[in-house]
mmCIF file of C-alpha atoms and ligand atoms in Angstrom:
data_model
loop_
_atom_site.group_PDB
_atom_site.id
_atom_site.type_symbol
_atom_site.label_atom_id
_atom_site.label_comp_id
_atom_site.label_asym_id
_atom_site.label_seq_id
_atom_site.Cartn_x
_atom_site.Cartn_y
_atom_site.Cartn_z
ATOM 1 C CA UNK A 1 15.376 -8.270 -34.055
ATOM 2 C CA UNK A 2 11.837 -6.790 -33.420
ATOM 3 C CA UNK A 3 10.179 -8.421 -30.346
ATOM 4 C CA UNK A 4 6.763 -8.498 -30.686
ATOM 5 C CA UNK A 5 4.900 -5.896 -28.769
ATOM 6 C CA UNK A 6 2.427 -8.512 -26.290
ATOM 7 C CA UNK A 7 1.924 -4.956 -23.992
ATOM 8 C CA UNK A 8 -2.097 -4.823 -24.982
ATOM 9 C CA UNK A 9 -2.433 -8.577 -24.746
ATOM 10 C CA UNK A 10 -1.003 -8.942 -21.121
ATOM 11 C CA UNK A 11 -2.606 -5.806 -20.171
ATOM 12 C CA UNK A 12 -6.180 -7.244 -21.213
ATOM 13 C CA UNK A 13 -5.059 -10.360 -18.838
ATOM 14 C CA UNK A 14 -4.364 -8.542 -15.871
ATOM 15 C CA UNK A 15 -7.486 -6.404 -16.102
ATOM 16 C CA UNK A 16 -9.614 -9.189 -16.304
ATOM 17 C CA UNK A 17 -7.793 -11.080 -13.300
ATOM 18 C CA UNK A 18 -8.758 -7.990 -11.560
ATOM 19 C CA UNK A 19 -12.262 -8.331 -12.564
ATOM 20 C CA UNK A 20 -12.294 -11.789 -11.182
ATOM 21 C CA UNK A 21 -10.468 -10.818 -7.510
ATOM 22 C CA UNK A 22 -12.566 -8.259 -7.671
ATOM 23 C CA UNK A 23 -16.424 -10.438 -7.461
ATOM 24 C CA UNK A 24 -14.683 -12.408 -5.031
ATOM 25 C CA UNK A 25 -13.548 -9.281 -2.550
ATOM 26 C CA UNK A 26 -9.859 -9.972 -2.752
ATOM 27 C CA UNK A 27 -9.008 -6.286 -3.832
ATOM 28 C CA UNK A 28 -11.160 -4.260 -2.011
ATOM 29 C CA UNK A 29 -10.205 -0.090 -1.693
ATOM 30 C CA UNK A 30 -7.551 0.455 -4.926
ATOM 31 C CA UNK A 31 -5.656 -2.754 -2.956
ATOM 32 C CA UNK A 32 -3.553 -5.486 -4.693
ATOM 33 C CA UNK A 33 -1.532 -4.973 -7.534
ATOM 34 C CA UNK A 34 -0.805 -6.896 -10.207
ATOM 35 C CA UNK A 35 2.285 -7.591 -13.178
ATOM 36 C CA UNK A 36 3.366 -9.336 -16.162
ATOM 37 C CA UNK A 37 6.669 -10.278 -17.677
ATOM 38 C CA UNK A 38 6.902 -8.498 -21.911
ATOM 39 C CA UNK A 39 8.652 -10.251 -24.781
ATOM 40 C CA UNK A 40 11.032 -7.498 -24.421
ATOM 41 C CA UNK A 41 11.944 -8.201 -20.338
ATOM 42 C CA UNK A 42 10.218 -5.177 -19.166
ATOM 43 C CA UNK A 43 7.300 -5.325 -17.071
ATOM 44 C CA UNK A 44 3.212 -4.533 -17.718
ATOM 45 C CA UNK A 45 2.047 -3.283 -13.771
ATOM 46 C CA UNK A 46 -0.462 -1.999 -12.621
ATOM 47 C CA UNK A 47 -0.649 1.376 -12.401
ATOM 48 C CA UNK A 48 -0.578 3.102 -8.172
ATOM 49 C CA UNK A 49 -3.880 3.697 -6.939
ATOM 50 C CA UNK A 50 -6.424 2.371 -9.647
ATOM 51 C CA UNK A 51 -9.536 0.101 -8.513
ATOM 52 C CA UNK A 52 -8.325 -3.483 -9.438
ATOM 53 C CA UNK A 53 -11.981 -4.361 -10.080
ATOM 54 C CA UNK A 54 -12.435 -1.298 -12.720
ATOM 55 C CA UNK A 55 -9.182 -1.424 -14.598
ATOM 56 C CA UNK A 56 -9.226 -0.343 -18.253
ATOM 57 C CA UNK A 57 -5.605 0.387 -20.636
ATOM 58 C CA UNK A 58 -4.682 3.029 -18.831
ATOM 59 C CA UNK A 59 -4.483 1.556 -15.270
ATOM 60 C CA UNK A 60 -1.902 -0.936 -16.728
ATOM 61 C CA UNK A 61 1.950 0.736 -17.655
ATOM 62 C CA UNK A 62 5.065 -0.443 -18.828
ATOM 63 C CA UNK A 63 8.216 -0.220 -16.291
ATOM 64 C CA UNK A 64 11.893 -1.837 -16.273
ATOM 65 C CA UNK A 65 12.841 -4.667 -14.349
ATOM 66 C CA UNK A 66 14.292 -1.430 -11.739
ATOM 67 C CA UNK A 67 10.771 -0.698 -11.617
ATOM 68 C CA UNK A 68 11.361 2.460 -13.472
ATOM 69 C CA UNK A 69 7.782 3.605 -15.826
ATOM 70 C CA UNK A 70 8.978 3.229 -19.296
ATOM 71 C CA UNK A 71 7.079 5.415 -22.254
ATOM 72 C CA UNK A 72 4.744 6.767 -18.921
ATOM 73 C CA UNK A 73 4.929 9.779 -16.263
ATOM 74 C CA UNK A 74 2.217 7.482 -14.242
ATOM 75 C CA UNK A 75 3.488 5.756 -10.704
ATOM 76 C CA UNK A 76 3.440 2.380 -10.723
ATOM 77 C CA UNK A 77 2.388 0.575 -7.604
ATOM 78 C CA UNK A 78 4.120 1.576 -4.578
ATOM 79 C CA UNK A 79 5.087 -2.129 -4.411
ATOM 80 C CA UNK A 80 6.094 -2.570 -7.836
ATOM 81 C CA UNK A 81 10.211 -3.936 -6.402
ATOM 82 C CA UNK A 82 8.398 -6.917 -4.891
ATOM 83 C CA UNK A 83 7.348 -7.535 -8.180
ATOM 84 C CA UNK A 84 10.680 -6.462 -10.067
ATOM 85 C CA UNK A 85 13.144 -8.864 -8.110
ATOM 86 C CA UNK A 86 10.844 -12.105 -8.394
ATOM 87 C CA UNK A 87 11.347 -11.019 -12.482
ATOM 88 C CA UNK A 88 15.137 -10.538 -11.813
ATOM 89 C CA UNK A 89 15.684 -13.756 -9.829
ATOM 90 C CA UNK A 90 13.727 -16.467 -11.811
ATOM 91 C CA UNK A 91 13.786 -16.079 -15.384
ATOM 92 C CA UNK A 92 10.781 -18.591 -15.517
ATOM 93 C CA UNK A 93 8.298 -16.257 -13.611
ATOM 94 C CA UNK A 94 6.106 -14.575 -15.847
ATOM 95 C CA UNK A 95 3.359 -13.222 -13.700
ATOM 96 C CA UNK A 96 3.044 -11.414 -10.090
ATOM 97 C CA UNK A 97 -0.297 -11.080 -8.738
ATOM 98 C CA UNK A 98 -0.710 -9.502 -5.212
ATOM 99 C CA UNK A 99 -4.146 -9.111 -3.661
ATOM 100 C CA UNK A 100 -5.712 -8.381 -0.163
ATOM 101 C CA UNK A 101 -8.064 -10.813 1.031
ATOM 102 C CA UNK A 102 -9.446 -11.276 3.977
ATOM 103 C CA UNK A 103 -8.834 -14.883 4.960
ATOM 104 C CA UNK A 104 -4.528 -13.823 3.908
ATOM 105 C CA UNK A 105 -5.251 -10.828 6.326
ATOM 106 C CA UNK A 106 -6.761 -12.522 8.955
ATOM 107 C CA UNK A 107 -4.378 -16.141 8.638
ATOM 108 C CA UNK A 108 -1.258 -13.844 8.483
ATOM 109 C CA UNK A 109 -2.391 -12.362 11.984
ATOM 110 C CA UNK A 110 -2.608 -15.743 13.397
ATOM 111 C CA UNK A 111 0.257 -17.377 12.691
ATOM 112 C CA UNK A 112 3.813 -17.405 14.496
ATOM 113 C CA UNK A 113 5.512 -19.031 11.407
ATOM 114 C CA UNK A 114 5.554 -20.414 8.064
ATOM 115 C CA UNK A 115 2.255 -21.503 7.277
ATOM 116 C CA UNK A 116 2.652 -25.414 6.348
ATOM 117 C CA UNK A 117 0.181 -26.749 3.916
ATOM 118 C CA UNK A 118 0.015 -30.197 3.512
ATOM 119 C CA UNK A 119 -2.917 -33.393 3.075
ATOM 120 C CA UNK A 120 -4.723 -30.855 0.673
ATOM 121 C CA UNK A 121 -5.665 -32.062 -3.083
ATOM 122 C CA UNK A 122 -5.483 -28.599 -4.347
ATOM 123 C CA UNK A 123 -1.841 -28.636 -3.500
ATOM 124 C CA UNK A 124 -1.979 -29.867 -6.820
ATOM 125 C CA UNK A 125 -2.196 -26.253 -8.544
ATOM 126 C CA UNK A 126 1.116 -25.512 -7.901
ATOM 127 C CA UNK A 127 4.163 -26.568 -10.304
ATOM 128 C CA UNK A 128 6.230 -29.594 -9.122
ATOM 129 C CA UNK A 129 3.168 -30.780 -6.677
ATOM 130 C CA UNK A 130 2.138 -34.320 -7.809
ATOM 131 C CA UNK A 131 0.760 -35.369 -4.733
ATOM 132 C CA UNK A 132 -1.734 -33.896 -1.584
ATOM 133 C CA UNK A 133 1.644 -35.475 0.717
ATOM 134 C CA UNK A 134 4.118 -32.689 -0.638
ATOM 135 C CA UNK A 135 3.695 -29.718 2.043
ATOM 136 C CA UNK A 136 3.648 -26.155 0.316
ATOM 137 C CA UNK A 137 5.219 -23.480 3.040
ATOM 138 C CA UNK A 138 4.319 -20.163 3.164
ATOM 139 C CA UNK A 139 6.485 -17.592 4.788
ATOM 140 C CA UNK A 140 4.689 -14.431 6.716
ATOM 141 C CA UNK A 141 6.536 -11.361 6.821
ATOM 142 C CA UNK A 142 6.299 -8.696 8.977
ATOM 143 C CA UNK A 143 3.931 -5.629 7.279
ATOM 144 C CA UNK A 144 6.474 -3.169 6.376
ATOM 145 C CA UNK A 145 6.195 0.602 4.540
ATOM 146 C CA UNK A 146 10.277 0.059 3.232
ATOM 147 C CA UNK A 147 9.592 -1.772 0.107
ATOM 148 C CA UNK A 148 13.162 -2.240 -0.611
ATOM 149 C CA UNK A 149 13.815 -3.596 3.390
ATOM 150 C CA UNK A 150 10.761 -5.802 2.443
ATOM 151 C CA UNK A 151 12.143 -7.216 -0.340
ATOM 152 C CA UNK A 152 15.284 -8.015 0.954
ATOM 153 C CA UNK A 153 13.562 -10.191 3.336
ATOM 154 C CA UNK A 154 11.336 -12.016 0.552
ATOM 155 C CA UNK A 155 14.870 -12.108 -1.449
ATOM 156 C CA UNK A 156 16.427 -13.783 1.426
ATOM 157 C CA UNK A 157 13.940 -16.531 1.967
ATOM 158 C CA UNK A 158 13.961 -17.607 -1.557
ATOM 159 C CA UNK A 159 17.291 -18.187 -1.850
ATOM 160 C CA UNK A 160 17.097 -20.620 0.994
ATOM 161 C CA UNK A 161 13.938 -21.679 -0.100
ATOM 162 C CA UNK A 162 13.494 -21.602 -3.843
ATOM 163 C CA UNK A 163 10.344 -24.107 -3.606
ATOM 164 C CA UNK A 164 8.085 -21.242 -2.461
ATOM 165 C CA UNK A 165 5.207 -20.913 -4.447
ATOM 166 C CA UNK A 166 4.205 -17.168 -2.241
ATOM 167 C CA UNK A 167 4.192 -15.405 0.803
ATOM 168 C CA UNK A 168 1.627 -13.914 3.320
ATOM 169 C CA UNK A 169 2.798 -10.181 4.714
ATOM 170 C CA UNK A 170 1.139 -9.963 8.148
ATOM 171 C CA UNK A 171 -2.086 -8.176 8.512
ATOM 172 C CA UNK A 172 -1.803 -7.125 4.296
ATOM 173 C CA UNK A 173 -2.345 -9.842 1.788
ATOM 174 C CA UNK A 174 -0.111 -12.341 -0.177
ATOM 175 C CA UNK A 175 2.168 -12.392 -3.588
ATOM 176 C CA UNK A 176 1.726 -15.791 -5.880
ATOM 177 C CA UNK A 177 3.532 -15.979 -9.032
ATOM 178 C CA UNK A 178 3.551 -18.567 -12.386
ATOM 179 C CA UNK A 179 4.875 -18.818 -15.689
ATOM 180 C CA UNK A 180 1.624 -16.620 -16.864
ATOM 181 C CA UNK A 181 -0.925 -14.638 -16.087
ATOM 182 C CA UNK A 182 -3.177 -17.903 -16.037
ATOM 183 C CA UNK A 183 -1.281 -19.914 -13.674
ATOM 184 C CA UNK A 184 -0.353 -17.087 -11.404
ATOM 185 C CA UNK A 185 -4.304 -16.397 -11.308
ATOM 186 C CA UNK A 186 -4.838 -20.345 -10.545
ATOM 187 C CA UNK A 187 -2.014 -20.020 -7.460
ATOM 188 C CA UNK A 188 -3.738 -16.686 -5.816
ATOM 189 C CA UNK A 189 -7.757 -19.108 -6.199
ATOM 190 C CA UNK A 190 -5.426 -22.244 -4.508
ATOM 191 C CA UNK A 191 -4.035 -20.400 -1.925
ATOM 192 C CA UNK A 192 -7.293 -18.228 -1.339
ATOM 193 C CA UNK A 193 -8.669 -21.844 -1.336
ATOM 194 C CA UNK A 194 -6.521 -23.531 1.150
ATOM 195 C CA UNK A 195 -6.114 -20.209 3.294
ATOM 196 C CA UNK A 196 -10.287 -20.225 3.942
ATOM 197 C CA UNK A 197 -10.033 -24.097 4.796
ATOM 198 C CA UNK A 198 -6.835 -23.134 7.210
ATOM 199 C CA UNK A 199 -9.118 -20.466 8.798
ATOM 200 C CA UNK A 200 -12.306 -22.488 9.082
ATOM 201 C CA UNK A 201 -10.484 -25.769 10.554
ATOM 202 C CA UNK A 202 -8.582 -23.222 13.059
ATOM 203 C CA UNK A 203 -12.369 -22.048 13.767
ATOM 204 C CA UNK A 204 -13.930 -25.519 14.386
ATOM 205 C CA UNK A 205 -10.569 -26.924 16.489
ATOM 206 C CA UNK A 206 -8.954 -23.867 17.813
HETATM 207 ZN ZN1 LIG B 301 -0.452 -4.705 -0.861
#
């Protein structure tokens, strides 16, 4: 059977998410990195050290679900395995999007646990939320250069908690992730969202 070849169509996707994180200063410096899920089971990512705001065809390259570059002798993102075992674990995910904004940078400094979100409307982006009463957790892990040591950790929290909807790595940024390129873009504006309101009330009533 021929799978259909949906390479150029996710690719223009994820370089217009970028445009979008981009005029709202959630990718600044090359940062972020960003991934979708082919007919075929490999992977469209983002290719290592392209502006996420100025992405064109060839900052966007096709790799296995090991991460390897398929077709390419570009290097994918450095943290391309973050995005690899979310596509290994959960068959449903079809989008990663990572970016580096400052309210996740700051907020992931702050806290001394999983961030718990709860009483907020916009709760209400995320699959299986019906209600502002459901609380949304968000793990923060320790920054850390080992990608695959990293990972582990991320893989180990979602198998006790396979609710999560993303993660904050301390002083670095978040991952979201969705069925598409569209809802995984509507998770990183909710939690952007909520983050900024987390800040600001932390602010007002420190
Ligand atoms: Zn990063």
């Amino acid at each position: 059977m021929l799978l259909p070849d949906d390479f150029a169509a996710k690719a223009q996707q994820l370089i217009a998410a970028g445009r979008h994180f981009d005029a709202r200063g959630w990718v600044p410096a090359t940062s972020g990195n960003f991934s979708a899920r082919l007919a075929d089971d490999s992977v469209a990512m983002t290719v290592s050290g392209c502006h996420k705001g100025e992405l064109d065809a060839s900052g966007i390259m096709r790799v296995d679900l090991a991460g390897k570059p398929i077709g390419s002798s570009l290097r994918p993102s450095a943290e391309t395995r973050l995005h690899t075992e979310l596509y290994r674990r959960d068959a449903a995910i079809g989008s990663v999007l990572h970016v580096h904004s400052a309210n996740a940078t700051v907020l992931s400094r702050l806290l001394e646990g999983p961030l718990r979100l709860t009483d907020y409307e916009v709760l209400k982006a995320f699959p299986g939320v019906d209600s502002h009463h459901a609380e949304v957790s968000v793990p923060v892990f320790a920054n850390d250069q080992d990608v695959p040591r990293l990972s582990a950790k991320v893989d180990a929290w979602l198998d006790a908690h396979p609710a999560t909807h993303g993660y904050l790595i301390a002083g670095h940024g978040f991952y979201t992730w969705g069925a598409g390129v569209d809802d995984a873009r509507r998770h990183v504006e909710a939690f952007e969202f909520l983050f900024q309101c987390e800040i600001t009330a932390r602010s007002m009533y420190p």
